[in-house]
Coordinates of C-alpha atoms and ligand atoms in Angstrom, one line a residue:
M1 CA 0.0 -0.1 -0.1
V2 CA 1.4 3.3 -0.9
K3 CA 1.6 5.6 2.1
I4 CA 1.2 9.4 1.8
C5 CA 2.1 11.9 4.6
C6 CA 1.1 15.5 4.5
I7 CA 2.8 18.1 6.7
G8 CA 0.4 20.8 7.6
A9 CA -3.2 20.3 8.1
G10 CA -4.4 23.6 7.2
Y11 CA -7.0 25.0 4.4
V12 CA -4.9 23.1 1.9
G13 CA -3.4 20.1 3.6
G14 CA -6.9 19.1 5.1
P15 CA -9.2 19.3 2.3
T16 CA -6.7 18.0 -0.4
M17 CA -5.7 15.0 1.6
A18 CA -9.3 14.1 2.2
V19 CA -9.9 14.2 -1.4
I20 CA -7.0 12.0 -2.4
A21 CA -8.1 9.5 0.3
L22 CA -11.5 9.4 -1.0
K23 CA -10.6 9.0 -4.5
C24 CA -7.8 6.5 -3.8
P25 CA -8.9 4.0 -1.3
S26 CA -5.8 1.9 -1.8
I27 CA -3.5 4.7 -0.5
E28 CA -3.2 5.5 3.1
V29 CA -3.1 9.2 3.9
V30 CA -2.0 10.7 7.2
V31 CA -2.1 14.5 7.8
V32 CA 0.2 15.7 10.5
D33 CA 0.7 19.1 12.2
I34 CA 2.6 20.6 15.0
S35 CA -0.7 22.1 16.2
A36 CA -2.4 19.6 18.5
T37 CA -5.6 21.7 18.6
R38 CA -5.9 21.6 14.9
I39 CA -5.4 17.9 14.6
A40 CA -7.9 17.4 17.7
A41 CA -10.4 19.4 15.6
W42 CA -9.8 17.3 12.4
N43 CA -10.5 14.2 14.6
S44 CA -13.7 15.6 16.0
D45 CA -17.2 16.5 14.5
Q46 CA -16.1 20.2 14.5
L47 CA -13.6 20.4 11.6
P48 CA -11.0 23.5 12.1
I49 CA -12.3 25.0 8.9
Y50 CA -15.7 25.7 7.4
E51 CA -15.8 24.5 3.7
P52 CA -18.9 23.4 2.0
G53 CA -18.8 19.6 1.3
L54 CA -15.8 19.0 3.6
D55 CA -17.5 17.2 6.5
D56 CA -19.0 14.6 4.3
V57 CA -15.7 13.6 2.5
V58 CA -13.8 13.5 5.9
K59 CA -16.6 11.4 7.4
Q60 CA -16.5 8.8 4.5
C61 CA -12.6 8.2 4.9
R62 CA -11.4 9.1 8.3
G63 CA -10.3 6.0 10.2
R64 CA -10.4 4.3 7.0
N65 CA -7.4 5.5 5.0
L66 CA -7.3 9.0 6.2
F67 CA -5.8 9.9 9.7
F68 CA -5.0 13.0 11.5
S69 CA -2.0 13.0 13.8
T70 CA 0.5 15.1 15.6
D71 CA 3.2 12.2 15.5
V72 CA 5.0 14.0 12.7
E73 CA 8.1 12.0 12.6
K74 CA 6.7 8.7 12.7
H75 CA 4.3 9.3 9.8
V76 CA 7.0 11.0 7.8
C77 CA 9.4 8.2 8.3
E78 CA 6.8 5.7 7.1
A79 CA 5.8 7.7 4.0
D80 CA 6.7 7.0 0.4
I81 CA 5.2 10.5 -0.7
I82 CA 5.5 13.4 1.5
F83 CA 3.4 16.6 0.9
V84 CA 4.6 19.8 2.4
S85 CA 1.6 22.1 2.8
V86 CA 2.8 24.4 5.6
N87 CA 2.2 28.0 5.6
T88 CA 4.6 30.4 3.7
P89 CA 3.5 33.7 4.8
T90 CA 5.3 37.2 4.1
K91 CA 8.3 38.0 6.1
T92 CA 7.6 40.4 9.0
R93 CA 11.3 41.1 9.8
G94 CA 14.8 41.0 8.4
L95 CA 15.8 40.9 4.9
G96 CA 12.8 41.3 2.5
A97 CA 10.4 42.1 5.3
G98 CA 6.9 43.0 4.1
K99 CA 7.4 41.2 0.8
A100 CA 9.6 38.0 0.7
A101 CA 8.1 34.7 1.6
D102 CA 9.1 33.4 5.0
L103 CA 10.3 29.8 4.5
T104 CA 11.0 29.2 8.1
Y105 CA 8.2 26.6 8.5
W106 CA 9.2 25.0 5.1
E107 CA 12.8 24.8 6.0
S108 CA 12.2 23.2 9.5
A109 CA 9.8 20.6 7.6
A110 CA 12.6 19.9 5.3
R111 CA 15.2 19.5 8.1
M112 CA 12.9 17.1 10.0
I113 CA 12.2 15.0 6.8
A114 CA 16.2 14.7 6.4
D115 CA 16.6 13.8 10.1
V116 CA 13.9 11.1 10.3
S117 CA 13.8 9.5 7.0
K118 CA 15.4 5.9 6.6
S119 CA 14.0 5.1 3.1
D120 CA 13.7 6.8 -0.4
K121 CA 11.3 9.6 -0.5
I122 CA 9.2 11.8 -2.9
V123 CA 8.8 15.2 -1.5
V124 CA 6.1 17.4 -2.8
E125 CA 5.9 21.0 -2.6
K126 CA 2.3 21.8 -2.2
S127 CA 2.7 25.2 -0.4
T128 CA 3.2 28.2 -2.6
V129 CA 7.0 28.9 -2.7
P130 CA 9.2 31.3 -4.5
V131 CA 10.4 30.0 -7.7
K132 CA 13.8 28.0 -7.2
T133 CA 12.6 26.9 -3.7
A134 CA 13.1 23.2 -4.7
E135 CA 16.8 23.8 -5.2
A136 CA 17.2 24.9 -1.7
I137 CA 15.0 21.9 -0.2
E138 CA 17.1 19.6 -2.4
K139 CA 20.3 21.1 -0.8
I140 CA 18.8 20.7 2.9
L141 CA 17.7 17.0 2.2
T142 CA 20.8 15.7 0.4
H143 CA 23.3 17.5 2.6
N144 CA 23.2 14.5 5.0
S145 CA 21.2 12.2 3.1
K146 CA 22.5 9.0 4.7
G147 CA 22.5 7.2 1.0
I148 CA 18.7 8.1 0.9
S149 CA 17.4 9.3 -2.6
Y150 CA 15.1 12.3 -2.6
Q151 CA 12.9 13.5 -5.5
I152 CA 11.6 17.0 -5.2
L153 CA 8.5 17.7 -7.0
S154 CA 6.4 20.9 -7.2
N155 CA 2.6 20.5 -7.3
P156 CA 1.1 23.8 -6.5
E157 CA -2.5 23.9 -5.3
F158 CA -5.1 25.9 -7.2
L159 CA -8.2 25.4 -5.0
A160 CA -10.1 28.5 -3.9
E161 CA -11.6 28.6 -0.5
G162 CA -15.4 28.2 -0.3
T163 CA -15.2 26.0 -3.4
A164 CA -12.4 23.9 -2.2
I165 CA -14.2 20.6 -2.6
Q166 CA -15.6 21.2 -5.9
D167 CA -12.3 22.3 -7.1
L168 CA -10.4 19.2 -5.9
F169 CA -13.1 16.9 -7.6
N170 CA -12.9 18.7 -10.9
P171 CA -9.8 20.7 -11.1
D172 CA -9.0 22.7 -14.3
R173 CA -5.6 21.3 -14.3
V174 CA -3.2 19.5 -12.0
L175 CA 0.4 20.8 -12.4
I176 CA 3.6 18.5 -11.6
G177 CA 6.9 19.9 -12.0
G178 CA 9.9 17.7 -11.7
R179 CA 13.4 17.2 -12.4
E180 CA 14.4 16.2 -16.1
T181 CA 16.4 13.2 -15.1
P182 CA 15.1 9.5 -15.3
E183 CA 14.5 9.5 -11.6
G184 CA 12.9 12.9 -11.6
R185 CA 10.5 11.6 -14.4
K186 CA 9.6 8.5 -12.4
A187 CA 8.8 10.4 -9.4
V188 CA 6.4 12.8 -11.7
Q189 CA 4.9 9.5 -13.0
A190 CA 4.3 8.3 -9.4
L191 CA 2.4 11.4 -8.4
K192 CA 0.6 11.5 -11.7
E193 CA -0.9 8.0 -10.9
V194 CA -2.3 9.3 -7.8
Y195 CA -4.2 12.0 -9.4
A196 CA -5.1 9.9 -12.4
N197 CA -7.5 8.0 -10.2
W198 CA -10.1 10.8 -10.8
V199 CA -8.4 13.5 -12.9
P200 CA -8.5 13.0 -16.8
E201 CA -5.0 12.5 -18.1
D202 CA -5.4 15.7 -20.5
R203 CA -5.8 17.8 -17.3
I204 CA -2.6 16.7 -15.7
I205 CA 0.2 19.0 -17.0
T206 CA 3.8 18.1 -16.3
T207 CA 6.6 20.7 -16.5
N208 CA 10.1 21.4 -15.1
L209 CA 10.3 22.4 -11.5
W210 CA 10.8 26.1 -12.1
S211 CA 7.9 26.5 -14.5
A212 CA 5.5 24.8 -12.0
E213 CA 6.9 27.0 -9.0
L214 CA 6.4 30.1 -11.1
S215 CA 2.9 29.0 -12.6
K216 CA 1.4 29.3 -9.1
L217 CA 2.7 32.9 -8.5
A218 CA 1.7 34.1 -12.1
A219 CA -1.8 32.5 -11.9
N220 CA -2.6 34.4 -8.7
A221 CA -0.8 37.4 -9.8
I222 CA -3.1 37.4 -13.0
L223 CA -6.2 36.6 -11.1
A224 CA -5.7 39.4 -8.7
Q225 CA -4.7 41.8 -11.7
R226 CA -8.2 41.2 -13.1
I227 CA -9.9 42.3 -9.9
S228 CA -7.7 45.3 -9.5
S229 CA -8.4 46.2 -13.2
V230 CA -12.0 46.1 -12.7
N231 CA -11.9 48.0 -9.5
A232 CA -9.9 50.7 -10.9
I233 CA -12.6 51.0 -13.8
S234 CA -15.4 51.1 -10.8
A235 CA -13.9 54.5 -9.8
L236 CA -14.1 55.7 -13.3
C237 CA -17.8 54.4 -13.3
E238 CA -18.7 56.5 -10.1
A239 CA -17.1 59.5 -11.6
T240 CA -19.0 59.3 -15.0
G241 CA -22.2 57.5 -14.4
A242 CA -21.3 54.2 -16.1
N243 CA -22.2 51.1 -14.1
V244 CA -19.5 48.6 -13.7
S245 CA -21.6 45.6 -13.8
E246 CA -22.9 46.7 -17.3
V247 CA -19.3 47.3 -18.3
A248 CA -17.8 44.1 -16.9
Y249 CA -20.6 42.1 -18.5
A250 CA -19.7 43.9 -22.1
V251 CA -16.0 43.4 -21.6
G252 CA -16.3 39.7 -20.6
K253 CA -18.4 39.0 -23.4
D254 CA -15.2 39.2 -25.6
S255 CA -14.3 35.5 -25.8
R256 CA -10.6 36.4 -25.3
I257 CA -11.3 38.1 -21.9
G258 CA -14.1 35.8 -20.4
P259 CA -16.7 36.7 -17.7
K260 CA -15.0 35.2 -14.6
F261 CA -13.2 37.3 -11.9
L262 CA -14.6 40.6 -13.0
N263 CA -16.8 41.3 -10.0
A264 CA -15.8 44.8 -8.7
S265 CA -15.6 44.7 -4.9
V266 CA -14.4 46.6 -1.9
G267 CA -11.0 44.7 -2.7
F268 CA -9.6 41.3 -2.8
G269 CA -8.6 39.4 0.6
G270 CA -7.6 36.0 1.5
S271 CA -4.2 34.5 2.4
C272 CA -2.9 34.1 -1.0
F273 CA -3.2 37.1 -3.5
Q274 CA -1.5 39.8 -1.6
K275 CA 1.2 37.4 -0.1
D276 CA 2.0 35.8 -3.5
I277 CA 2.2 39.1 -5.4
L278 CA 4.6 40.7 -2.9
N279 CA 6.7 37.7 -3.2
L280 CA 6.6 37.9 -7.0
V281 CA 7.5 41.6 -6.6
Y282 CA 10.4 40.7 -4.4
I283 CA 11.6 37.9 -6.8
C284 CA 11.6 40.4 -9.8
E285 CA 13.7 42.9 -7.6
C286 CA 16.3 40.2 -6.7
N287 CA 16.4 39.2 -10.4
G288 CA 17.4 42.9 -11.3
L289 CA 13.8 43.6 -12.9
P290 CA 12.5 46.7 -11.2
E291 CA 10.1 47.5 -14.0
V292 CA 8.3 44.2 -13.7
A293 CA 8.3 44.4 -10.0
T294 CA 6.5 47.9 -10.2
Y295 CA 4.0 46.5 -12.5
W296 CA 2.9 43.9 -10.2
K297 CA 3.2 46.1 -7.1
Q298 CA 0.2 48.4 -8.8
V299 CA -2.1 45.5 -8.4
I300 CA -1.7 45.7 -4.7
K301 CA -1.7 49.5 -4.5
I302 CA -5.0 49.6 -6.5
N303 CA -6.5 47.1 -3.8
D304 CA -5.4 49.4 -0.9
Y305 CA -6.9 52.3 -3.0
Q306 CA -10.2 50.6 -3.5
K307 CA -10.5 49.9 0.4
S308 CA -9.5 53.6 1.5
R309 CA -11.7 54.9 -1.3
F310 CA -14.5 52.8 0.4
V311 CA -14.0 54.0 3.9
N312 CA -13.7 57.6 2.7
R313 CA -17.0 57.3 0.9
V314 CA -18.7 56.1 4.1
V315 CA -17.3 59.0 6.2
S316 CA -17.7 61.8 3.5
S317 CA -21.5 60.9 3.0
M318 CA -22.2 60.8 6.6
F319 CA -21.4 64.6 7.0
N320 CA -17.6 63.8 6.9
T321 CA -17.7 62.2 10.5
V322 CA -18.8 58.8 11.7
S323 CA -17.5 59.7 15.1
G324 CA -19.9 58.2 17.8
K325 CA -22.1 56.6 15.1
K326 CA -23.0 53.1 15.1
I327 CA -22.0 51.4 11.8
A328 CA -23.2 48.0 11.2
V329 CA -20.8 45.6 9.3
L330 CA -22.4 42.8 7.5
G331 CA -19.6 40.1 6.6
F332 CA -16.1 39.7 7.8
A333 CA -14.9 36.9 6.1
F334 CA -12.6 37.5 2.8
K335 CA -15.3 36.0 0.7
K336 CA -18.6 34.0 1.2
D337 CA -18.7 30.2 2.3
T338 CA -15.7 30.3 4.4
G339 CA -14.8 31.4 7.9
D340 CA -11.4 32.5 7.0
T341 CA -10.6 36.3 7.6
R342 CA -6.9 36.2 6.5
E343 CA -6.2 39.7 4.8
T344 CA -10.1 40.2 4.5
P345 CA -10.9 43.8 3.4
A346 CA -13.2 44.1 6.4
I347 CA -10.1 44.4 8.5
D348 CA -8.8 47.7 6.8
V349 CA -12.3 49.0 6.4
C350 CA -13.2 48.3 10.1
K351 CA -9.9 50.0 11.1
G352 CA -10.4 52.8 8.8
L353 CA -13.9 53.5 10.5
L354 CA -12.5 52.9 14.0
G355 CA -9.7 55.6 13.2
D356 CA -12.7 58.0 12.7
K357 CA -14.2 56.9 15.9
A358 CA -17.1 54.9 14.8
K359 CA -18.9 52.3 16.9
I360 CA -18.9 49.1 14.9
S361 CA -21.4 46.2 15.2
I362 CA -20.4 43.2 13.2
Y363 CA -22.2 40.1 12.1
D364 CA -20.8 37.2 10.0
P365 CA -22.4 33.8 9.8
Q366 CA -19.0 32.0 10.2
V367 CA -16.5 34.3 12.1
S368 CA -16.4 34.2 15.8
A369 CA -16.0 37.2 17.9
D370 CA -12.6 36.1 19.2
Q371 CA -11.5 35.9 15.7
I372 CA -12.6 39.4 14.8
R373 CA -11.0 41.0 17.9
R374 CA -7.8 39.1 17.2
D375 CA -7.9 40.3 13.7
L376 CA -8.4 44.1 14.5
A377 CA -5.9 43.9 17.0
M378 CA -3.1 42.4 14.9
N379 CA -0.3 43.9 13.0
K380 CA -0.1 43.8 9.2
F381 CA 1.6 40.4 8.0
D382 CA 1.2 38.8 11.5
W383 CA -1.9 36.9 10.6
D384 CA -0.4 33.9 8.9
H385 CA 2.3 33.1 11.4
P386 CA 1.5 30.1 13.5
I387 CA 1.4 32.3 16.7
H388 CA -1.9 33.4 15.1
L389 CA -3.1 29.7 15.5
Q390 CA -2.6 30.0 19.2
P391 CA -5.3 31.7 21.4
T392 CA -3.9 35.1 22.1
S393 CA -5.5 37.4 24.5
P394 CA -6.9 40.1 22.2
T395 CA -6.4 43.8 22.8
A396 CA -9.7 45.1 23.8
V397 CA -10.9 46.8 20.6
K398 CA -13.7 48.7 22.7
E399 CA -15.7 50.2 20.1
V400 CA -16.5 46.9 18.4
T401 CA -19.4 44.5 19.2
V402 CA -20.1 41.3 17.3
T403 CA -23.5 40.1 17.0
W404 CA -25.2 36.7 15.8
D405 CA -27.9 38.4 13.8
A406 CA -27.8 41.2 10.9
Y407 CA -31.0 42.7 12.5
E408 CA -29.4 43.1 15.8
A409 CA -26.4 44.3 14.2
T410 CA -28.1 47.0 12.3
K411 CA -30.6 48.1 15.0
G412 CA -30.2 51.7 15.7
A413 CA -27.4 51.9 13.3
H414 CA -26.6 55.2 11.1
G415 CA -25.1 53.1 8.3
V416 CA -24.7 49.6 7.1
C417 CA -21.5 48.3 5.3
I418 CA -21.9 45.0 3.4
L419 CA -18.2 43.5 3.2
T420 CA -18.9 40.0 2.3
E421 CA -21.2 38.5 -0.5
W422 CA -23.1 36.1 1.9
D423 CA -26.2 34.9 0.1
E424 CA -28.3 35.5 3.1
F425 CA -27.5 39.3 2.7
K426 CA -29.5 39.3 -0.6
R427 CA -32.6 37.9 1.4
L428 CA -32.7 40.3 4.4
D429 CA -35.9 42.2 5.2
Y430 CA -34.4 45.6 4.3
A431 CA -37.7 47.3 5.2
K432 CA -37.6 46.1 8.8
I433 CA -33.8 47.1 9.0
Y434 CA -34.5 50.6 7.7
E435 CA -37.4 50.9 10.4
N436 CA -35.0 50.3 13.0
M437 CA -32.1 52.4 11.8
Q438 CA -31.3 56.3 12.6
K439 CA -32.3 58.3 9.6
P440 CA -31.0 59.2 7.0
A441 CA -30.2 55.5 6.8
F442 CA -27.1 54.6 4.7
I443 CA -26.1 51.4 3.0
F444 CA -22.7 50.9 1.4
D445 CA -22.7 47.8 -0.6
G446 CA -19.0 46.7 -0.9
R447 CA -19.9 43.6 -2.8
N448 CA -22.7 44.8 -5.0
V449 CA -25.1 42.1 -3.5
V450 CA -28.3 44.3 -3.0
N451 CA -30.7 45.9 -5.7
P452 CA -29.7 49.7 -5.1
E453 CA -33.2 50.7 -6.8
K454 CA -35.3 48.5 -4.4
L455 CA -33.4 50.0 -1.3
R456 CA -33.9 53.5 -2.4
E457 CA -37.6 53.0 -2.8
I458 CA -37.5 51.9 0.9
G459 CA -35.8 55.1 1.8
F460 CA -32.1 54.2 2.0
I461 CA -29.3 56.4 0.6
V462 CA -27.1 53.7 -1.4
Y463 CA -23.6 53.5 -2.3
S464 CA -22.9 50.3 -4.5
I465 CA -19.2 50.0 -5.9
G466 CA -19.0 51.6 -9.4
K467 CA -22.8 52.2 -9.8
P468 CA -24.3 55.5 -10.6
L469 CA -24.5 57.7 -7.4
D470 CA -27.4 58.9 -5.5
Q471 CA -27.6 62.8 -5.7
W472 CA -26.7 62.8 -1.8
L473 CA -23.5 61.1 -2.6
K474 CA -22.6 63.4 -5.6
D475 CA -23.2 66.3 -3.1
M476 CA -20.8 64.9 -0.6
P477 CA -17.8 64.0 -2.6
A478 CA -15.2 61.6 -1.2
V479 CA -11.7 63.2 -1.1
V480 CA -9.3 60.3 -1.9
Ligands
NAD1 N1 -5.4 28.7 1.6 C1 -5.6 28.4 0.6 O1 -6.7 28.6 -0.2 C2 -4.6 28.1 -0.5 C3 -4.7 27.7 -1.8 C4 -3.6 27.1 -2.5 C5 -2.3 27.2 -2.0 N2 -2.2 27.8 -0.7 C6 -0.8 27.7 0.0 O2 -0.6 26.6 0.7 C7 0.1 26.7 1.8 C8 -0.6 26.3 3.0 O3 -1.7 27.2 3.2 P1 -2.9 27.0 4.2 O4 -3.9 28.0 4.0 O5 -3.4 25.5 4.1 O6 -2.1 27.4 5.6 P2 -2.5 27.1 7.2 O7 -2.0 28.1 7.8 O8 -4.1 27.0 7.0 O9 -1.9 25.6 7.3 C9 -0.5 25.3 7.6 C10 -0.3 24.4 8.7 O10 0.8 24.0 8.4 C11 1.4 23.8 10.1 N3 2.7 23.8 10.3 C12 3.7 24.9 10.1 N4 5.0 24.4 10.2 C13 4.8 23.3 10.5 C14 5.9 22.0 10.7 N5 7.1 22.3 10.6 N6 5.3 20.9 10.9 C15 4.0 20.5 11.0 N7 3.1 21.4 10.7 C16 3.5 22.6 10.5 C17 0.6 25.0 10.8 O11 0.5 24.5 12.2 C18 -0.6 25.0 10.1 O12 -1.7 24.2 10.7 C19 0.5 28.2 1.7 O13 1.9 28.1 1.1 C20 -0.4 28.8 0.9 O14 0.1 30.0 0.1 C21 -3.3 27.9 0.0
UPG2 O1 -14.3 38.9 -9.3 C1 -13.8 38.8 -8.0 C2 -13.3 37.6 -7.8 C3 -12.9 37.4 -6.4 N1 -12.8 38.6 -5.7 C4 -12.3 38.6 -4.4 O2 -10.9 38.1 -4.6 C5 -10.7 37.4 -3.2 C6 -10.0 35.9 -3.5 O3 -11.0 35.1 -4.2 P1 -10.9 33.8 -4.7 O4 -9.7 33.8 -5.6 O5 -12.2 33.3 -5.0 O6 -10.3 33.0 -3.3 P2 -9.0 32.2 -2.8 O7 -9.3 31.3 -2.0 O8 -8.2 33.4 -2.3 O9 -8.4 31.7 -4.2 C7 -7.3 32.2 -4.6 O10 -6.1 32.0 -4.0 C8 -5.7 30.6 -3.8 C9 -4.5 30.5 -3.0 O11 -3.3 30.5 -3.9 C10 -5.6 29.8 -5.2 O12 -5.3 28.5 -5.1 C11 -7.1 30.1 -6.0 O13 -6.8 29.6 -7.2 C12 -7.3 31.7 -6.1 O14 -8.4 31.8 -6.8 C13 -11.9 37.4 -2.4 O15 -11.8 38.3 -1.3 C14 -12.8 37.7 -3.4 O16 -14.2 38.2 -2.7 C15 -13.2 39.9 -6.1 O17 -13.3 40.9 -5.4 N2 -13.9 39.9 -7.4

């Protein structure tokens, strides 16, 4: 029986391995992690992450050929194929701070593999890493290899949160990069055979190591660039009376462009886009390509601009101050169908409003009050380091309350900001919400989920990203 061990039981390691176990009953899969609480949660009825369909997959295989364990060394030692799916956050200090990927967790995993292995291994980079990381990992593994042969493969993951199971069941492609040697090709073939249990062969792409590593960073940069492009256009729409949804639809009808990833928003969030672009920028700078670095940096600048533009719009339209006013925030996760808040635009928007002394009342169906308080108290780039996984004592964010109901959050509020596109926000009784709010009552829709015309009929003053502005908003221009 082939044995797989995955180091890192996070948003990628957990779902990816659960699907491999489901689709390959003859393979034993063990997911290991240094976080005992995470592993305990994977072994319980309350999984550590919310992902539609995940419970079902885990229930089918856990205890059969899928296991979660803290005994990292034992399972690494026994495995034929080791996936490394640890976090690779942005460095917060030292050389490259604020840009370069922090490979501390990766390096310690590689050193541990080298220490405990007694047989040949295929080591698979599942984490997103800088191009050329495999070379460094190879050096660590082979430095004291005791005659053991290691083959390093790059197999980046393309799943998106909220649709992870669907993406894993039916991926657009699986990418495997390996050394162009007979041993390298053999290792690529071995991993290909795992995926071939459910992925059609023409969707399994094989490349050299560097192409696979770089393709992951390039894909995320290009996806994020589309969002920044449409968000930049949304600002121009507001200035001219064009409607960004109509523009995006018309543009996306061009088959060379396509309709996906053209939804204007308050900004993109999530643990990947910003981190991976910053990493790409750093790699370009290190390779003497400052023009290329500046080009990609602009994608993040527009994202930051979009978030501050939103805050400015809220403040300026409410008589240029939100001091002491209750603002309801609907949605805190970085997108719908996940409880993940890493780099969510809601953090920056809330911090901006708190900076103007607003009183904030937050409701999100999947994010806990503790998590929200921790996020609002955290420094930039600290969010994806393991200390974040430990329960820390949250600095009191006094002007924030967290509710478990959208109606409670909006009661007595002066304004409502919609920051995540949860489906339930489309179905709320906005007439009832209006009744219970201060007047004039404002709605700022950062996700274009509500129908502005219907809300205006109720009496709201409505701001929707990139849509024609109310006269009120035109009279109260936002200074950026
Ligand atoms: N989240 C996503 O949607 C997504 C999608 C594709 C790729 N990625 C990439 O995958 C990687 C993992 O992302 P994630 O979101 O799953 O991160 P995560 O923080 O949810 O999980 C990483 C896990 O690794 C564990 N870990 C760290 N060092 C370890 C060690 N030495 N030994 C054992 N366990 C260790 C941590 O405790 C943590 O539980 C990152 O490189 C990320 O960029 C993420
Ligand atoms: O048209 C769009 C599409 C997305 N978003 C926002 O962009 C962010 C990222 O969304 P999405 O890409 O769907 O989720 P992620 O889970 O971050 O997935 C991205 O990052 C992963 C980690 O690398 C990759 O594996 C995925 O392929 C890539 O889509 C979220 O805040 C979305 O709300 C928009 O504002 N407009």
